[in-house]
Amino acid sequence: MQQTTFTYSDYEEAVQVIFERTSLRPKIAIILGSGLGPLADEVENPTIIPTNEIPHWPRSTVHGHKGRLVIGYIENQPVMVMQGRVHYYEGYSMQQVTFPIRVMQLMGIETLIVTNAAGGINTSFSAGDLMLIEDHINLLGHMGHNALIGPNDERLGERFPIFTVTYDKALREHTMRVARELNIHLQKGVYLCLSGPAFETPAEIRMFRAWGADAVGMSTAPEVTVARHGGIRVLGISSITNISIDHQDVQRDVSHEEVLEVGAKIVPNLMKLIRGVLQNMP
Ligand code: HPA
């Protein structure tokens, strides 16, 4: 039985194991979403740490999520790439889902680049698009599954953190500039976080669209919530792996295989964008 809540010293233990494996002290971390794992192969001079060798780290159970940290360089920037996240729908507690973020915080990570696979709700989106996350709707969080519920450790952040600007404005502007320069088509929008693992009904999709969501997914908001609580600035990019179905008389269905397949096709563009972002990071 894995531990479901953690203390400050649990996070410190994990940090210690990571720091014993590498002398690099990256300030930037990148989380790779479903199907986006191959980005980790781009890390130069990598130290690879299987996350099952890190104390307390939750084990990923989902196909397409490998479970390792790759620490090295991309574009001459020291980075820590997390390949394989865990999700709330796997049965983990919110503290387990966000354990890696606390470890990052205590490692001294200042910037988190978070990626995910998402279903497109905005009718101008196509499968294969990239979307810059401008803001999110943490539906899961506001339904009583917020990662910050429970005793607040003041060393990690304040009791009532502010979420007016969650995705760093300077990083977003920088990313849009980079996308323009590289001729990468970059959509912008609001990411809505659901628990999953059930995909959405068409009625739900129509409702989420009316709420102002542009894409839906099953991750990211818990991690970003904890990152912001811990003072880490965040850049978020969604891969639109499928277009969410908003009426019943359609001939096709979404599947996890499709998410992985389209995710893999988006990797080259996403890598180009992330490389560009890292080159002259503000
Ligand atoms: N819904 C929820 N999560 C997803 C989807 C989707 O359509 N595609 C990729 N992740």
CSV table of C-alpha atoms and ligand atoms in Angstrom, one decimal:
chain,number,residue,atom,x,y,z
A,1,MET,CA,0.0,0.0,0.0
A,2,GLN,CA,1.5,3.3,-1.0
A,3,GLN,CA,1.5,6.4,1.2
A,4,THR,CA,-1.2,8.8,0.2
A,5,THR,CA,-0.2,12.0,2.1
A,6,PHE,CA,3.3,13.4,2.6
A,7,THR,CA,5.4,15.5,5.0
A,8,TYR,CA,8.0,18.0,4.2
A,9,SER,CA,10.7,15.4,5.0
A,10,ASP,CA,9.2,12.9,2.5
A,11,TYR,CA,9.8,15.5,-0.2
A,12,GLU,CA,13.3,16.1,1.1
A,13,GLU,CA,14.1,12.4,0.9
A,14,ALA,CA,13.1,12.3,-2.7
A,15,VAL,CA,15.2,15.4,-3.5
A,16,GLN,CA,18.2,13.9,-1.8
A,17,VAL,CA,18.0,10.7,-4.0
A,18,ILE,CA,17.7,12.8,-7.2
A,19,PHE,CA,20.6,15.1,-6.2
A,20,GLU,CA,22.8,12.0,-5.4
A,21,ARG,CA,22.4,10.9,-9.0
A,22,THR,CA,23.4,14.2,-10.8
A,23,SER,CA,25.3,17.3,-10.0
A,24,LEU,CA,23.0,19.3,-12.3
A,25,ARG,CA,20.6,21.7,-10.5
A,26,PRO,CA,18.1,22.6,-13.1
A,27,LYS,CA,15.8,25.5,-12.7
A,28,ILE,CA,13.4,24.4,-15.4
A,29,ALA,CA,11.2,21.2,-15.3
A,30,ILE,CA,9.1,19.9,-18.2
A,31,ILE,CA,6.2,17.4,-17.7
A,32,LEU,CA,5.3,15.3,-20.7
A,33,GLY,CA,1.8,14.3,-21.3
A,34,SER,CA,0.2,11.2,-23.0
A,35,GLY,CA,2.0,10.3,-26.2
A,36,LEU,CA,4.6,13.1,-25.8
A,37,GLY,CA,7.2,10.9,-24.0
A,38,PRO,CA,9.6,10.8,-27.0
A,39,LEU,CA,10.5,14.5,-26.2
A,40,ALA,CA,12.6,13.1,-23.4
A,41,ASP,CA,15.0,11.5,-26.0
A,42,GLU,CA,16.1,15.0,-26.9
A,43,VAL,CA,17.8,15.6,-23.6
A,44,GLU,CA,21.6,15.7,-24.0
A,45,ASN,CA,23.9,14.1,-21.6
A,46,PRO,CA,21.0,12.6,-19.7
A,47,THR,CA,20.9,11.2,-16.3
A,48,ILE,CA,17.9,8.9,-16.3
A,49,ILE,CA,16.2,8.1,-13.0
A,50,PRO,CA,13.4,5.6,-13.0
A,51,THR,CA,10.8,7.1,-10.7
A,52,ASN,CA,10.3,3.8,-8.9
A,53,GLU,CA,13.8,4.4,-7.4
A,54,ILE,CA,12.7,7.6,-5.8
A,55,PRO,CA,11.1,7.3,-2.4
A,56,HIS,CA,7.4,8.0,-2.2
A,57,TRP,CA,7.1,8.7,-5.9
A,58,PRO,CA,3.8,7.3,-7.3
A,59,ARG,CA,3.9,4.6,-9.9
A,60,SER,CA,2.3,5.3,-13.3
A,61,THR,CA,-0.2,2.6,-14.3
A,62,VAL,CA,-1.2,4.0,-17.7
A,63,HIS,CA,0.0,2.8,-21.1
A,64,GLY,CA,2.0,5.7,-22.7
A,65,HIS,CA,3.4,6.9,-19.4
A,66,LYS,CA,6.9,5.6,-18.7
A,67,GLY,CA,7.8,6.8,-15.2
A,68,ARG,CA,11.3,8.3,-15.4
A,69,LEU,CA,13.1,11.6,-14.8
A,70,VAL,CA,15.6,12.6,-17.4
A,71,ILE,CA,18.0,15.3,-16.3
A,72,GLY,CA,20.3,17.0,-18.7
A,73,TYR,CA,20.4,19.7,-21.3
A,74,ILE,CA,18.1,21.0,-24.0
A,75,GLU,CA,19.3,24.1,-25.9
A,76,ASN,CA,22.2,24.4,-23.4
A,77,GLN,CA,19.6,24.8,-20.6
A,78,PRO,CA,19.8,22.4,-17.7
A,79,VAL,CA,16.3,20.8,-17.5
A,80,MET,CA,14.5,18.0,-15.7
A,81,VAL,CA,12.1,16.2,-17.9
A,82,MET,CA,9.4,14.1,-16.2
A,83,GLN,CA,8.3,11.3,-18.5
A,84,GLY,CA,5.0,9.8,-17.3
A,85,ARG,CA,2.7,11.5,-14.8
A,86,VAL,CA,0.1,9.9,-12.6
A,87,HIS,CA,-3.5,10.9,-12.8
A,88,TYR,CA,-6.3,11.1,-10.2
A,89,TYR,CA,-8.4,8.5,-12.1
A,90,GLU,CA,-5.7,5.9,-11.4
A,91,GLY,CA,-6.9,6.0,-7.8
A,92,TYR,CA,-4.1,8.2,-6.4
A,93,SER,CA,-4.7,10.9,-3.9
A,94,MET,CA,-4.3,14.5,-5.0
A,95,GLN,CA,-1.1,14.6,-2.8
A,96,GLN,CA,0.3,11.7,-4.8
A,97,VAL,CA,-0.6,13.2,-8.1
A,98,THR,CA,1.2,16.4,-7.2
A,99,PHE,CA,4.1,14.8,-5.2
A,100,PRO,CA,6.5,15.5,-8.1
A,101,ILE,CA,5.7,19.2,-8.0
A,102,ARG,CA,6.6,19.5,-4.4
A,103,VAL,CA,9.9,17.7,-5.1
A,104,MET,CA,10.5,20.2,-7.9
A,105,GLN,CA,9.8,23.0,-5.6
A,106,LEU,CA,12.3,21.8,-3.0
A,107,MET,CA,14.8,21.1,-5.8
A,108,GLY,CA,14.7,24.8,-6.6
A,109,ILE,CA,12.8,24.5,-9.9
A,110,GLU,CA,11.6,28.0,-10.8
A,111,THR,CA,9.8,27.4,-14.1
A,112,LEU,CA,7.5,24.5,-15.0
A,113,ILE,CA,6.6,23.7,-18.6
A,114,VAL,CA,3.6,21.4,-18.5
A,115,THR,CA,2.2,19.6,-21.5
A,116,ASN,CA,-0.8,17.4,-21.9
A,117,ALA,CA,-3.1,15.7,-24.4
A,118,ALA,CA,-6.5,17.2,-24.7
A,119,GLY,CA,-9.7,17.0,-26.6
A,120,GLY,CA,-10.6,20.1,-28.6
A,121,ILE,CA,-13.9,21.8,-27.8
A,122,ASN,CA,-13.3,25.1,-29.6
A,123,THR,CA,-14.9,24.6,-33.0
A,124,SER,CA,-12.0,26.3,-34.8
A,125,PHE,CA,-9.5,23.6,-33.4
A,126,SER,CA,-8.3,20.6,-35.4
A,127,ALA,CA,-6.7,17.3,-34.2
A,128,GLY,CA,-2.9,17.9,-34.3
A,129,ASP,CA,-3.1,21.5,-33.1
A,130,LEU,CA,-1.0,22.9,-30.3
A,131,MET,CA,-2.8,25.1,-27.8
A,132,LEU,CA,-1.2,27.6,-25.4
A,133,ILE,CA,-3.0,27.4,-22.1
A,134,GLU,CA,-4.1,30.9,-21.2
A,135,ASP,CA,-6.1,29.8,-18.1
A,136,HIS,CA,-7.8,26.8,-16.7
A,137,ILE,CA,-11.0,25.7,-15.2
A,138,ASN,CA,-10.1,23.3,-12.4
A,139,LEU,CA,-13.5,21.6,-12.3
A,140,LEU,CA,-12.0,18.6,-10.4
A,141,GLY,CA,-10.5,21.0,-7.8
A,142,HIS,CA,-13.7,22.9,-7.3
A,143,MET,CA,-15.7,19.7,-6.9
A,144,GLY,CA,-13.8,19.0,-3.7
A,145,HIS,CA,-10.7,17.4,-5.1
A,146,ASN,CA,-8.3,20.4,-4.9
A,147,ALA,CA,-4.7,19.3,-4.3
A,148,LEU,CA,-4.4,21.9,-1.6
A,149,ILE,CA,-7.1,20.5,0.6
A,150,GLY,CA,-5.8,19.5,4.0
A,151,PRO,CA,-3.4,21.0,6.5
A,152,ASN,CA,-1.3,23.8,4.9
A,153,ASP,CA,2.5,23.6,5.4
A,154,GLU,CA,3.5,27.3,5.4
A,155,ARG,CA,7.0,26.4,4.3
A,156,LEU,CA,5.4,25.3,1.0
A,157,GLY,CA,3.0,28.1,0.4
A,158,GLU,CA,0.1,30.1,1.8
A,159,ARG,CA,-3.3,28.9,2.9
A,160,PHE,CA,-5.3,30.9,0.3
A,161,PRO,CA,-3.2,31.3,-2.8
A,162,ILE,CA,-4.3,33.6,-5.6
A,163,PHE,CA,-5.0,32.3,-9.1
A,164,THR,CA,-5.8,35.5,-11.1
A,165,VAL,CA,-2.8,34.9,-13.4
A,166,THR,CA,-2.0,31.2,-13.3
A,167,TYR,CA,-0.1,30.8,-16.5
A,168,ASP,CA,2.8,33.3,-16.6
A,169,LYS,CA,2.1,36.2,-18.9
A,170,ALA,CA,5.6,36.9,-20.0
A,171,LEU,CA,6.2,33.2,-20.8
A,172,ARG,CA,2.9,33.1,-22.8
A,173,GLU,CA,3.9,36.2,-24.8
A,174,HIS,CA,7.4,34.7,-25.3
A,175,THR,CA,5.9,31.4,-26.5
A,176,MET,CA,3.5,33.2,-29.0
A,177,ARG,CA,6.5,35.1,-30.4
A,178,VAL,CA,8.5,32.0,-30.8
A,179,ALA,CA,5.6,30.2,-32.5
A,180,ARG,CA,5.3,33.1,-34.9
A,181,GLU,CA,9.0,33.1,-35.7
A,182,LEU,CA,9.0,29.3,-36.3
A,183,ASN,CA,5.8,29.4,-38.3
A,184,ILE,CA,4.1,27.0,-35.8
A,185,HIS,CA,0.4,27.3,-35.7
A,186,LEU,CA,-0.4,27.9,-32.0
A,187,GLN,CA,-4.0,28.0,-30.8
A,188,LYS,CA,-4.8,29.7,-27.4
A,189,GLY,CA,-7.4,28.8,-24.9
A,190,VAL,CA,-8.8,27.6,-21.6
A,191,TYR,CA,-8.1,24.1,-20.5
A,192,LEU,CA,-10.8,22.4,-18.4
A,193,CYS,CA,-9.7,19.6,-16.0
A,194,LEU,CA,-11.9,16.6,-15.4
A,195,SER,CA,-11.3,13.5,-13.4
A,196,GLY,CA,-11.7,11.0,-16.2
A,197,PRO,CA,-11.2,8.2,-17.0
A,198,ALA,CA,-14.6,8.2,-18.8
A,199,PHE,CA,-14.5,10.4,-21.8
A,200,GLU,CA,-17.2,13.1,-21.9
A,201,THR,CA,-20.8,12.8,-23.2
A,202,PRO,CA,-21.8,15.2,-26.0
A,203,ALA,CA,-24.1,17.0,-23.6
A,204,GLU,CA,-21.1,17.6,-21.3
A,205,ILE,CA,-19.0,18.9,-24.2
A,206,ARG,CA,-21.7,21.4,-25.2
A,207,MET,CA,-21.9,22.6,-21.5
A,208,PHE,CA,-18.2,23.0,-21.2
A,209,ARG,CA,-18.0,25.0,-24.4
A,210,ALA,CA,-20.8,27.3,-23.0
A,211,TRP,CA,-18.6,27.7,-19.9
A,212,GLY,CA,-15.8,29.0,-21.9
A,213,ALA,CA,-13.5,26.0,-22.2
A,214,ASP,CA,-11.5,25.4,-25.4
A,215,ALA,CA,-10.1,22.0,-24.5
A,216,VAL,CA,-10.7,19.2,-22.0
A,217,GLY,CA,-8.3,16.8,-20.3
A,218,MET,CA,-7.6,14.7,-17.2
A,219,SER,CA,-4.5,16.3,-15.8
A,220,THR,CA,-2.5,19.5,-15.4
A,221,ALA,CA,-4.7,21.6,-13.2
A,222,PRO,CA,-3.8,19.8,-10.0
A,223,GLU,CA,-0.1,20.0,-10.8
A,224,VAL,CA,-0.3,23.7,-11.8
A,225,THR,CA,-2.3,24.5,-8.6
A,226,VAL,CA,0.5,23.1,-6.5
A,227,ALA,CA,3.2,24.7,-8.6
A,228,ARG,CA,1.6,28.1,-8.2
A,229,HIS,CA,1.1,27.5,-4.5
A,230,GLY,CA,4.8,26.8,-4.3
A,231,GLY,CA,5.7,30.0,-6.3
A,232,ILE,CA,6.8,28.1,-9.5
A,233,ARG,CA,5.9,30.0,-12.7
A,234,VAL,CA,4.1,27.9,-15.2
A,235,LEU,CA,3.8,27.6,-19.0
A,236,GLY,CA,1.2,25.1,-20.3
A,237,ILE,CA,0.8,23.7,-23.7
A,238,SER,CA,-1.9,21.2,-24.8
A,239,SER,CA,-1.7,18.9,-27.7
A,240,ILE,CA,-5.1,18.7,-29.2
A,241,THR,CA,-5.1,14.9,-30.0
A,242,ASN,CA,-8.8,14.7,-30.9
A,243,ILE,CA,-11.9,16.8,-31.4
A,244,SER,CA,-14.4,16.2,-28.7
A,245,ILE,CA,-17.7,14.9,-29.9
A,246,ASP,CA,-20.6,17.3,-29.3
A,247,HIS,CA,-23.6,15.4,-30.7
A,248,GLN,CA,-24.7,11.7,-30.8
A,249,ASP,CA,-25.1,11.1,-34.6
A,250,VAL,CA,-21.4,10.8,-35.4
A,251,GLN,CA,-19.7,7.7,-36.9
A,252,ARG,CA,-16.6,7.8,-34.9
A,253,ASP,CA,-15.4,7.6,-31.3
A,254,VAL,CA,-12.4,8.9,-29.4
A,255,SER,CA,-10.0,6.3,-27.9
A,256,HIS,CA,-6.8,6.3,-25.8
A,257,GLU,CA,-5.0,4.8,-28.8
A,258,GLU,CA,-5.9,7.7,-30.9
A,259,VAL,CA,-4.7,10.1,-28.2
A,260,LEU,CA,-1.3,8.4,-28.2
A,261,GLU,CA,-1.1,8.2,-32.0
A,262,VAL,CA,-1.9,11.8,-32.7
A,263,GLY,CA,0.2,12.8,-29.7
A,264,ALA,CA,3.2,11.1,-31.3
A,265,LYS,CA,2.6,13.0,-34.5
A,266,ILE,CA,2.5,16.4,-32.7
A,267,VAL,CA,5.9,15.7,-31.0
A,268,PRO,CA,8.1,17.3,-33.6
A,269,ASN,CA,6.2,20.5,-33.6
A,270,LEU,CA,6.0,20.6,-29.8
A,271,MET,CA,9.7,19.9,-29.5
A,272,LYS,CA,10.5,22.7,-32.0
A,273,LEU,CA,8.3,25.1,-29.9
A,274,ILE,CA,9.8,24.1,-26.6
A,275,ARG,CA,13.4,24.4,-28.0
A,276,GLY,CA,12.6,27.8,-29.2
A,277,VAL,CA,11.1,28.8,-25.8
A,278,LEU,CA,14.1,27.5,-24.0
A,279,GLN,CA,16.6,29.4,-26.2
A,280,ASN,CA,15.8,32.9,-25.0
A,281,MET,CA,13.6,32.3,-22.0
A,282,PRO,CA,12.6,35.5,-20.2
B,1,HPA,N1,-11.1,14.1,-23.2
B,1,HPA,C1,-10.5,14.1,-22.0
B,1,HPA,N2,-9.2,13.9,-22.0
B,1,HPA,C2,-8.5,13.8,-23.2
B,1,HPA,C3,-9.1,13.9,-24.4
B,1,HPA,C4,-10.5,14.0,-24.4
B,1,HPA,O1,-11.2,14.0,-25.5
B,1,HPA,N3,-8.2,13.7,-25.3
B,1,HPA,C5,-7.0,13.6,-24.7
B,1,HPA,N4,-7.2,13.7,-23.4
